[in-house]
PDB file of C-alpha atoms in Angstrom:
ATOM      1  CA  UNK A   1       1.058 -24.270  23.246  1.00  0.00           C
ATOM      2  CA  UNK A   2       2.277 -23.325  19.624  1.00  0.00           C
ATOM      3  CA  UNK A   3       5.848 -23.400  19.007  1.00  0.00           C
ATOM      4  CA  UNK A   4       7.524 -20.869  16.100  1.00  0.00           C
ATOM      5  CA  UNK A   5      10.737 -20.253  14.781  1.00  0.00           C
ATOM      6  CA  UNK A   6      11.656 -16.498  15.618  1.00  0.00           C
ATOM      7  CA  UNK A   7      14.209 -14.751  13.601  1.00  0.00           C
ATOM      8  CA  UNK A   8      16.068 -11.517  15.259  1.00  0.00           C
ATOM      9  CA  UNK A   9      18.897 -10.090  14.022  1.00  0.00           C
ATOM     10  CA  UNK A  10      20.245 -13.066  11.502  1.00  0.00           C
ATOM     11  CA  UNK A  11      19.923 -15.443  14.563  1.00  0.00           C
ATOM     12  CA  UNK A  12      17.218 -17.949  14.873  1.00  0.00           C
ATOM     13  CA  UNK A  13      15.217 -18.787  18.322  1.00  0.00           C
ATOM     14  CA  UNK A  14      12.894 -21.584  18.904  1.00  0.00           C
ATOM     15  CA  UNK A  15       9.921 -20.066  20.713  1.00  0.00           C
ATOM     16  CA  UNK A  16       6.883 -21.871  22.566  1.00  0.00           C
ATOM     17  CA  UNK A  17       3.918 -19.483  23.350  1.00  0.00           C
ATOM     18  CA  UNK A  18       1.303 -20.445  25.334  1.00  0.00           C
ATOM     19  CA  UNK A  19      -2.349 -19.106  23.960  1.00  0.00           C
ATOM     20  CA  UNK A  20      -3.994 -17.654  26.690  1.00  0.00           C
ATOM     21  CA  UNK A  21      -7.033 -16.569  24.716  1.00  0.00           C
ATOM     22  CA  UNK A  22      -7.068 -13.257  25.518  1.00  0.00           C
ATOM     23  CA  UNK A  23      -5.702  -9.980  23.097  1.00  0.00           C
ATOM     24  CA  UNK A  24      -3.112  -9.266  25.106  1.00  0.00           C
ATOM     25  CA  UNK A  25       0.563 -10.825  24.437  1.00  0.00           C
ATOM     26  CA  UNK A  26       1.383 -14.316  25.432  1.00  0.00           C
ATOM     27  CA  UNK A  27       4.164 -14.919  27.704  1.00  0.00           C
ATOM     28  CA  UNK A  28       7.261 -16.585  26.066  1.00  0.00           C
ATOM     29  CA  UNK A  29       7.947 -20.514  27.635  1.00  0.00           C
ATOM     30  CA  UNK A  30      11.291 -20.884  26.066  1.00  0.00           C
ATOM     31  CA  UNK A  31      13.731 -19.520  24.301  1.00  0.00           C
ATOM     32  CA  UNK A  32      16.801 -21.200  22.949  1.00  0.00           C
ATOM     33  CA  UNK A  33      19.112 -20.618  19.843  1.00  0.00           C
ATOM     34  CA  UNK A  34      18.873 -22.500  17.204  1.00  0.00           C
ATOM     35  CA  UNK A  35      21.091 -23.071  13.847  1.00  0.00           C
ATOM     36  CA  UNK A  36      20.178 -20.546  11.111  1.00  0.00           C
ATOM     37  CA  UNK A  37      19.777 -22.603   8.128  1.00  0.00           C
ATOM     38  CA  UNK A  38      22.989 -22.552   6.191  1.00  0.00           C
ATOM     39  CA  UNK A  39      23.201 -20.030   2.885  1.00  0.00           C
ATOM     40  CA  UNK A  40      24.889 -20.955  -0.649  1.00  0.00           C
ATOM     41  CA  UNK A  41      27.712 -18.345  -0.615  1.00  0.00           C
ATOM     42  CA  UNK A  42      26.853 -15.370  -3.287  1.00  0.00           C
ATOM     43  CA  UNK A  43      28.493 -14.593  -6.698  1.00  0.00           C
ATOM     44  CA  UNK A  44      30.771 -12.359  -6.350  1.00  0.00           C
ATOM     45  CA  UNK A  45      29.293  -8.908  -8.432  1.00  0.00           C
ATOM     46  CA  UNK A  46      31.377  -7.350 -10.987  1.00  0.00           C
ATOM     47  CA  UNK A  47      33.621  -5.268 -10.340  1.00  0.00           C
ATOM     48  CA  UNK A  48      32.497  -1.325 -11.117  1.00  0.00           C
ATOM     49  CA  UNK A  49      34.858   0.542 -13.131  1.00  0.00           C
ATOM     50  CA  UNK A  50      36.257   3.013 -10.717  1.00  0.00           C
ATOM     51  CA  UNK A  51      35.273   6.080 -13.165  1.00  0.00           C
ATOM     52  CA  UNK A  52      31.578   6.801 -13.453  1.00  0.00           C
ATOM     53  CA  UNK A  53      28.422   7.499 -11.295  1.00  0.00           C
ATOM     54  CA  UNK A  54      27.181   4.452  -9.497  1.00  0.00           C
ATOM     55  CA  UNK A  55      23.600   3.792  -9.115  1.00  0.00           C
ATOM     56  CA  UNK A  56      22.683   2.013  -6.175  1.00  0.00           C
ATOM     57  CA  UNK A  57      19.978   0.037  -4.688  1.00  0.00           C
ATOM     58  CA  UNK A  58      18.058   2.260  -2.036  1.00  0.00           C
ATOM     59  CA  UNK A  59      17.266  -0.251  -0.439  1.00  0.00           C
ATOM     60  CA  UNK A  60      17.480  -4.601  -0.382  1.00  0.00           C
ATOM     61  CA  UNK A  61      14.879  -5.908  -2.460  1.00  0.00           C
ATOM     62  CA  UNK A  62      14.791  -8.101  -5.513  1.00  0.00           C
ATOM     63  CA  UNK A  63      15.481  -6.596  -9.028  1.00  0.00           C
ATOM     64  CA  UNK A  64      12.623  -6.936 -11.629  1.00  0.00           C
ATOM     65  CA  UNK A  65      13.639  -5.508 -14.407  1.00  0.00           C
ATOM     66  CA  UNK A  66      16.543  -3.702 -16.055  1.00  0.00           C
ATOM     67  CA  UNK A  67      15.420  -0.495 -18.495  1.00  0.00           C
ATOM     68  CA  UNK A  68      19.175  -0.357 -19.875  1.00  0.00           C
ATOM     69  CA  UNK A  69      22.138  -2.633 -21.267  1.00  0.00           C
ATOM     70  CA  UNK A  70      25.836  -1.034 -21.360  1.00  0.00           C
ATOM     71  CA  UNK A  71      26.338   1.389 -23.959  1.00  0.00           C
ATOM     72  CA  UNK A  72      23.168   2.982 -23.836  1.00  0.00           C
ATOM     73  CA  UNK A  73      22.351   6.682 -23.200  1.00  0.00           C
ATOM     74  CA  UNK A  74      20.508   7.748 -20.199  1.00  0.00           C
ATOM     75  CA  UNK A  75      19.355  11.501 -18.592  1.00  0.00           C
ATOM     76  CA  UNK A  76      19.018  12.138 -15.525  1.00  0.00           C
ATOM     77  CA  UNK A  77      16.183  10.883 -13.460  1.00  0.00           C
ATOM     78  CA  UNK A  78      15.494   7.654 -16.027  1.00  0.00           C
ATOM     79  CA  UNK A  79      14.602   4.617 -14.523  1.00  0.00           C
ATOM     80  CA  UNK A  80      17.373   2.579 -14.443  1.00  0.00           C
ATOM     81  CA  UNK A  81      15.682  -0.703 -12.909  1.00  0.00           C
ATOM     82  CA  UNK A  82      12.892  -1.664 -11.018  1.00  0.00           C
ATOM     83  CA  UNK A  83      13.299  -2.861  -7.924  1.00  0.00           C
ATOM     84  CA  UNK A  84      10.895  -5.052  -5.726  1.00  0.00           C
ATOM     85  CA  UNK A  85      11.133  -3.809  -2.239  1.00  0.00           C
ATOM     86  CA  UNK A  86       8.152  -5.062  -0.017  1.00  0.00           C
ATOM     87  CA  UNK A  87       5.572  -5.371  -1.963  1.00  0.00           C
ATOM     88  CA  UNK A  88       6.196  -2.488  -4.210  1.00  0.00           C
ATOM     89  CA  UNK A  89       7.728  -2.036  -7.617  1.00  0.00           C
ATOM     90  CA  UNK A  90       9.943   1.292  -7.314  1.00  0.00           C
ATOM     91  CA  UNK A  91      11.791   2.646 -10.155  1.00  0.00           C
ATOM     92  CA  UNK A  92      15.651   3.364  -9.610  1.00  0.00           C
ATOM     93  CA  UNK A  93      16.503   6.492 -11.255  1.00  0.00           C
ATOM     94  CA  UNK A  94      19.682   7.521 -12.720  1.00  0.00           C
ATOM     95  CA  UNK A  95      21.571  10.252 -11.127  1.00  0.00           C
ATOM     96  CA  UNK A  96      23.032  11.841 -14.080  1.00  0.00           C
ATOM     97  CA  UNK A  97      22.600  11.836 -17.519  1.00  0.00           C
ATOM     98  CA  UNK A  98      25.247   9.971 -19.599  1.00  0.00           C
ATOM     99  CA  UNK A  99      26.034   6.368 -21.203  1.00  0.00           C
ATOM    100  CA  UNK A 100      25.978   3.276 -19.060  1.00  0.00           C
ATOM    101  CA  UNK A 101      29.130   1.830 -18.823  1.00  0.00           C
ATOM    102  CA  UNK A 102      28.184  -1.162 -16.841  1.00  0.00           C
ATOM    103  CA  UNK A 103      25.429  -3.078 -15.742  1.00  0.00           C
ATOM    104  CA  UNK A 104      26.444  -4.975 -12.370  1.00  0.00           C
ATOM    105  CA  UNK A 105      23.132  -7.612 -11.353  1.00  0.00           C
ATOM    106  CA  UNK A 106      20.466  -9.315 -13.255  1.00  0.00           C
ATOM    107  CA  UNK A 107      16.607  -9.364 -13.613  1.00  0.00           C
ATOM    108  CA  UNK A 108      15.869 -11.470 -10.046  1.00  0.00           C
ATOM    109  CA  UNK A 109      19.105 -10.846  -8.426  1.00  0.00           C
ATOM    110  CA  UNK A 110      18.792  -9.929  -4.738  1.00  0.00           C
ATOM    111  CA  UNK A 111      20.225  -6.662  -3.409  1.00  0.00           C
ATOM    112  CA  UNK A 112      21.280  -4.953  -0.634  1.00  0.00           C
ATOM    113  CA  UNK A 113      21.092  -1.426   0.495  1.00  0.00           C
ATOM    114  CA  UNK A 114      24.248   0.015  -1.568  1.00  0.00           C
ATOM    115  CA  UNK A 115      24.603  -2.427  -3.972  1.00  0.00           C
ATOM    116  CA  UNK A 116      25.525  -1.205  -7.566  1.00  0.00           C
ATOM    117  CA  UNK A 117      23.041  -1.584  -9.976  1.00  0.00           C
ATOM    118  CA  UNK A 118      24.945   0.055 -12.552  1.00  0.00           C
ATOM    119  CA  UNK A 119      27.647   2.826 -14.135  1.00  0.00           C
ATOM    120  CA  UNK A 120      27.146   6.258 -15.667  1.00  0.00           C
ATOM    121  CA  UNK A 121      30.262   7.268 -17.440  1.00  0.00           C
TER     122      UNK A 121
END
C-alpha cells in the first residue's frame, strides 16, 4: 500500500493505492478530503492605466525576464517578457508598436492566464 496526496481541482485528497504489480491501474482504497495547505494572500498588482494596449500572460507561468522598463519604445511583435510556462521559455510579444507606459509584475512573479504584464500607450 502507498499512500499520496492527490490534488484535483484546488482540493486536496488523501489517496491509498494498493500495488498490485501488474500495468494496469490500481484500485483506489480511500479517498477523503484533506486541508489544502494554506496560501500567503498575493500583492495586489498595479493598477493598469485604463488607456493603452495591455499585454497579457497567455498563459500562468512564472516570469523570467522583462525586455522593457516604462518609457521605452516598442514595435509590434517585440518580446515583451519571457515567460516560463512548463518547462519552456516563451517570449511574450507586444501587440502594437508604441511606448510602454507601465510595467505591472517582476522578474519571478507568478502569473495567471490574463494577467497584465504590461501597457502600450
Amino acid at each position: 500500500m502507498k499512500n499520496y496526496i492527490i490534488t484535483v481541482n484546488g482540493k486536496s485528497y488523501d489517496v491509498t493505492v494498493e500495488e498490485t504489480g501488474s500495468v494496469a491501474s490500481a484500485p483506489v482504497m480511500q479517498a477523503a478530503p484533506v486541508q489544502a495547505p494554506v496560501q500567503a494572500p498575493k500583492a495586489a498588482a498595479p493598477a493598469a492605466p485604463a488607456n493603452g494596449t495591455k499585454v497579457e500572460a497567455p498563459m500562468p507561468g512564472t516570469v523570467l525576464k522583462l525586455n522593457v522598463k516604462v518609457g521605452d519604445t516598442v514595435s509590434e511583435g517585440q518580446a515583451v517578457a519571457v515567460l516560463e510556462a512548463m518547462k519552456m521559455e516563451n517570449d511574450i510579444p507586444a501587440p502594437c508598436a508604441g511606448k510602454v507606459v507601465s510595467v505591472n509584475v517582476n522578474t519571478g512573479a507568478t502569473v495567471e492566464t490574463g494577467t497584465v504584464i504590461a501597457v502600450i500607450g
